[in-house]
Coordinates of C-alpha atoms and ligand atoms in Angstrom, one line a residue:
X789 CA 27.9 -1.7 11.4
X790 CA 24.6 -2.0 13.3
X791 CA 25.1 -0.2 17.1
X792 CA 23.7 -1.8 19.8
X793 CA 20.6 0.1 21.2
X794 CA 18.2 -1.2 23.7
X795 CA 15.2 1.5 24.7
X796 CA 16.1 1.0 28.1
X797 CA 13.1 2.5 29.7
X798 CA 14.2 5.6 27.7
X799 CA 10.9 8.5 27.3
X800 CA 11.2 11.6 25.0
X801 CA 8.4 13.8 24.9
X802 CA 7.7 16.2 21.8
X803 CA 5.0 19.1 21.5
X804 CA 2.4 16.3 21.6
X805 CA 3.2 13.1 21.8
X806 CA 5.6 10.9 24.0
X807 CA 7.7 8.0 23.2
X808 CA 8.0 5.4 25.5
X809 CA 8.5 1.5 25.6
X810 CA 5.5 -0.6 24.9
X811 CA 3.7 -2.5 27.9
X812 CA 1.6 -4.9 27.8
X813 CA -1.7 -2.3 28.3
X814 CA -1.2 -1.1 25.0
X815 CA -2.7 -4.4 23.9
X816 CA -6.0 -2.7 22.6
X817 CA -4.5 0.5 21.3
X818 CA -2.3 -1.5 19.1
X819 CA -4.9 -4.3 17.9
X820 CA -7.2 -0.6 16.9
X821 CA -4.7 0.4 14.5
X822 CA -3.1 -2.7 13.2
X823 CA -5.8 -4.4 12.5
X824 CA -7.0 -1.7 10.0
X825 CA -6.3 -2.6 6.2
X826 CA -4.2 -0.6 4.0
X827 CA -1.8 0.5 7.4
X828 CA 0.5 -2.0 7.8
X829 CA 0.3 -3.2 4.1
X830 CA 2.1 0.3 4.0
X831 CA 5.2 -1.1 5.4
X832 CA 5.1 -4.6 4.4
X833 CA 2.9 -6.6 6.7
X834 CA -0.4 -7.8 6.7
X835 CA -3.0 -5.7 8.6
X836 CA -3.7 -7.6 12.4
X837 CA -6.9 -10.1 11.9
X838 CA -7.0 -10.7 15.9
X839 CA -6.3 -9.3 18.4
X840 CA -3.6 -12.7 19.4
X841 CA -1.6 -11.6 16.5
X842 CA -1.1 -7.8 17.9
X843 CA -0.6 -9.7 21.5
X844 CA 2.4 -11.8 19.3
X845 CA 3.8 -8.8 18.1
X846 CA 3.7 -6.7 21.7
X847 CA 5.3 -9.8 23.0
X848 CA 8.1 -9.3 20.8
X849 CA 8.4 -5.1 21.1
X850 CA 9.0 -5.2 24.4
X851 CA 11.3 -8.3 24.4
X852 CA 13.4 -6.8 22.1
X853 CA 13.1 -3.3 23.3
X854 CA 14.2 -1.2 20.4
X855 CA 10.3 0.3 19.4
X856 CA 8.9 3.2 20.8
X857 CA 4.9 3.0 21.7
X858 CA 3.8 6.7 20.2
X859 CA 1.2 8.2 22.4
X860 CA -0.6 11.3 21.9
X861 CA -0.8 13.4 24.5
X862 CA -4.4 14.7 24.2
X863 CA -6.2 11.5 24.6
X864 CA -3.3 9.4 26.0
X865 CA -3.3 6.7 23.5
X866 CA -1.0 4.4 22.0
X867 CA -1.4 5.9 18.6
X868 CA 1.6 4.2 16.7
X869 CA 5.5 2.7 16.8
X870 CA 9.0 3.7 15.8
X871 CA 11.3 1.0 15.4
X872 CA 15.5 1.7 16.0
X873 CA 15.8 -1.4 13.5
X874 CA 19.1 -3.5 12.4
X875 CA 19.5 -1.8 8.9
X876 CA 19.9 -4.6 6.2
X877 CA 22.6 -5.9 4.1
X878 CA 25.4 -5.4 6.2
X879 CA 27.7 -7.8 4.9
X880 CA 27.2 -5.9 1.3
X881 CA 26.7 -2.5 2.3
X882 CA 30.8 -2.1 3.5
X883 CA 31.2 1.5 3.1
X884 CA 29.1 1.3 7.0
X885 CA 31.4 -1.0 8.6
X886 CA 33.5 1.8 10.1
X887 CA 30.6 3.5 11.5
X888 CA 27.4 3.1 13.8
X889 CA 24.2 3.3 12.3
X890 CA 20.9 1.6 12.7
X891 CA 17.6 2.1 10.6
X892 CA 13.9 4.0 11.2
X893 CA 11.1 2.3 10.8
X894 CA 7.3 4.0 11.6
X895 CA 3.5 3.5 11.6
X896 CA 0.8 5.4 12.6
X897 CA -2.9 4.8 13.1
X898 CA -5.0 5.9 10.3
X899 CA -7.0 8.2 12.2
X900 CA -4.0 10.7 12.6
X901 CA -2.6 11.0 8.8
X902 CA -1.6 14.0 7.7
X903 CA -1.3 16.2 11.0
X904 CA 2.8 15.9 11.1
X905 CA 3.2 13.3 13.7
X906 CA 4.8 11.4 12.6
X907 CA 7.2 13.9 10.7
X908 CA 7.5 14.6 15.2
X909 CA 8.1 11.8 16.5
X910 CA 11.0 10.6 14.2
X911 CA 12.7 14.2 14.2
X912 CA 12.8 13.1 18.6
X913 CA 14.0 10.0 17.8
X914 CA 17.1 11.3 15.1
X915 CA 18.1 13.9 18.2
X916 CA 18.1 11.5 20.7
X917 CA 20.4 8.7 18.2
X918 CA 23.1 11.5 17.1
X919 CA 23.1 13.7 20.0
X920 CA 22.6 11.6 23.5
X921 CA 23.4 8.2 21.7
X922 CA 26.2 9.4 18.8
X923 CA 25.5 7.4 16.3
X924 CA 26.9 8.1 12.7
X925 CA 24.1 7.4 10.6
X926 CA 20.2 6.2 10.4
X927 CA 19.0 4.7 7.0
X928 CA 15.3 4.6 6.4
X929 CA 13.4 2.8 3.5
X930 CA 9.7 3.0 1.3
X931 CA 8.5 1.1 -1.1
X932 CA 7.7 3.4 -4.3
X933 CA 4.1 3.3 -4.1
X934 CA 4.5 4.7 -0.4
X935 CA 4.7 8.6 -1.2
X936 CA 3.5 9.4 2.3
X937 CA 6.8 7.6 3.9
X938 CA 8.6 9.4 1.3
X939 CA 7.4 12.6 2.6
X940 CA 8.1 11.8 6.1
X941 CA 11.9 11.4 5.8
X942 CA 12.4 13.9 3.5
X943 CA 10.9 16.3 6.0
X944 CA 12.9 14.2 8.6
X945 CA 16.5 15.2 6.1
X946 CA 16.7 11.8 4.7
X947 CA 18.2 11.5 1.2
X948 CA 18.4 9.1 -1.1
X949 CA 21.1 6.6 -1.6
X950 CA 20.1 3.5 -3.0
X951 CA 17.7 1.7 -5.4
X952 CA 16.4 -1.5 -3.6
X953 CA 13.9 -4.3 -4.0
X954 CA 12.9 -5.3 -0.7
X955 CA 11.1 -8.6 0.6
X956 CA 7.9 -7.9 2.5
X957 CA 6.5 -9.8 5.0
X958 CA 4.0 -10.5 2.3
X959 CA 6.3 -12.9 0.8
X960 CA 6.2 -9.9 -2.1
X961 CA 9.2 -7.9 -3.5
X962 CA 8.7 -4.9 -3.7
X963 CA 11.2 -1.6 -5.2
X964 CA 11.9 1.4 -3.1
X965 CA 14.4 3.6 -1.7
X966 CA 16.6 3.5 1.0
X967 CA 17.8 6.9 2.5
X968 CA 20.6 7.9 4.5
X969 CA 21.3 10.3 7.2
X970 CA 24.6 11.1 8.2
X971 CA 25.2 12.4 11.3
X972 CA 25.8 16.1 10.9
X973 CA 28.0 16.8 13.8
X974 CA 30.3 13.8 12.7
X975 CA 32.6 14.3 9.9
X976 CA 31.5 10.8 7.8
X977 CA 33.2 9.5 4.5
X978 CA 31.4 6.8 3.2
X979 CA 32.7 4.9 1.0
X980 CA 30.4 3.5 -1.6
X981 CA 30.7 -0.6 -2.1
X982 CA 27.7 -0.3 -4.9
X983 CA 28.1 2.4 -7.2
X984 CA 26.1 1.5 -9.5
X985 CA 23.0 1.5 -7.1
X986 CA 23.8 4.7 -5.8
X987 CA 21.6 7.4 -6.1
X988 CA 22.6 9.9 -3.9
X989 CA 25.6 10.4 -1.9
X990 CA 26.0 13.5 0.5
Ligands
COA169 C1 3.8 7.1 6.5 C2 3.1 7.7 7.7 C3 3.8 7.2 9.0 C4 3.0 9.2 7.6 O1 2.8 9.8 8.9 P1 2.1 11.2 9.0 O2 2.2 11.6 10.4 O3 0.7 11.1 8.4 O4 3.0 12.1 8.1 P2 2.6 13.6 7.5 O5 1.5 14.2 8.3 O6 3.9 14.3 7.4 O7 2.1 13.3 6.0 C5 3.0 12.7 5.1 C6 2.3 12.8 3.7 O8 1.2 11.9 3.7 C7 0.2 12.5 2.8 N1 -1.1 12.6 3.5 C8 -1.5 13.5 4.4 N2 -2.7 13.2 4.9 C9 -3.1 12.0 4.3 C10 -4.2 11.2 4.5 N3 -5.2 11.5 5.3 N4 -4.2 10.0 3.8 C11 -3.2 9.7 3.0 N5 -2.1 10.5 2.8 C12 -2.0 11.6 3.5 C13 0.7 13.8 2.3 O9 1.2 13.6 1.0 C14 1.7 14.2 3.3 O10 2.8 14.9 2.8 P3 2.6 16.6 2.8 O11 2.7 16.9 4.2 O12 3.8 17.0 2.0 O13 1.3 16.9 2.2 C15 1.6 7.1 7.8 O14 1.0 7.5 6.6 C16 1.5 5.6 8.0 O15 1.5 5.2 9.1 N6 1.4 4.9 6.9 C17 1.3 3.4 7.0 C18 2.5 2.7 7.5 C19 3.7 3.1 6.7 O16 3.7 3.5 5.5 N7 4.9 3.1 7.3 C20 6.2 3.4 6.7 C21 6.7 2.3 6.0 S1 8.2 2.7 5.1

């Protein structure tokens, strides 16, 4: 089942970035990046065409307050966001409903592609959910075309576990992969409701 997680003015810092809440200040940092094309298209949504769509959005990251504002240390901006999302499906995937999980999701401003960061800032997030927080286990999804996601959570000791096509915010469907870590402290059985999506299972 999904755990409950609110940020709750929560910070992490890493080599060289720190994760924080979003305020409303970060207005213009976000607008910069989500309102390049070919970012957000990445993960499903359309890329920001003013600047009161990104306010809309802020709005509801820091009513909801489970997304991380990602800010690079060197020049102190808001550079991208990590979402502790509801994972999906819950009602189907039953081999969860005994344990606590909730789903990654990530982007990051063109600009900084390719240097690790965000490979960084999710590896924070996984220590603080299993170790401070306990969860049992994070999911994270890509779309097939999206090899750089693919690279961040296998970096971040994702693995795959089911074939999916997911609705985008696009009003597309696209396939992908969801992937599935398992708290390794914990000792988790999951029990598989879909076998014959399964791709995977640890
Ligand atoms: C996915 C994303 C967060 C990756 O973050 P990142 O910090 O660049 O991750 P990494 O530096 O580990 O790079 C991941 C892969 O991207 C590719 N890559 C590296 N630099 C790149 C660049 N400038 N342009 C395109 N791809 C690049 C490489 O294949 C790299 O894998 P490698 O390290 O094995 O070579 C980022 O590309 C992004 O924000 N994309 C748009 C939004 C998105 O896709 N969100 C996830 C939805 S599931």
């Amino acid at each position: 089942m999904n755990a409950i997680f609110h940020l709750n003015g929560k910070v992490i810092e890493t080599e060289r970035l720190i994760l924080r809440p979003f305020v409303n200040s970060d207005l213009d940092d976000f607008y910069e990046y989500a309102k390049v094309e070919g970012v957000g298209e990445m993960a499903g949504w359309h890329h920001h065409e003013s600047i009161e769509k990104s306010q809309e959005i802020l709005n509801r990251f820091i009513l909801e307050d489970k997304t991380f504002a990602i800010v690079y240390k060197q020049n102190n901006k808001v550079i991208g966001s990590l979402g502790v999302e509801m994972y999906g499906m819950e009602e189907a995937l039953t081999e969860f409903c005994n344990y606590y999980g909730r789903e990654i999701g990530y982007v990051l401003a063109k600009d900084y592609w390719g240097k690790g960061i965000m490979p960084e800032a999710v590896k924070a997030v996984i220590d603080y959910l299993f170790n401070e927080l306990n969860l049992d286990f994070l999911t994270c999804g890509y779309y097939d075309f999206n090899t750089q996601s693919k690279r961040v959570q296998e970096k971040c000791g994702f693995k795959p576990y089911r074939k999916l096509v997911m609705e985008t915010r696009l009003g597309t469907k696209e396939p992908g992969v969801l992937n599935l870590l398992t708290n390794p402290e914990k000792q988790i059985k999951l029990k598989f409701s879909h076998p014959e999506t399964l791709i995977y299972a640890e």
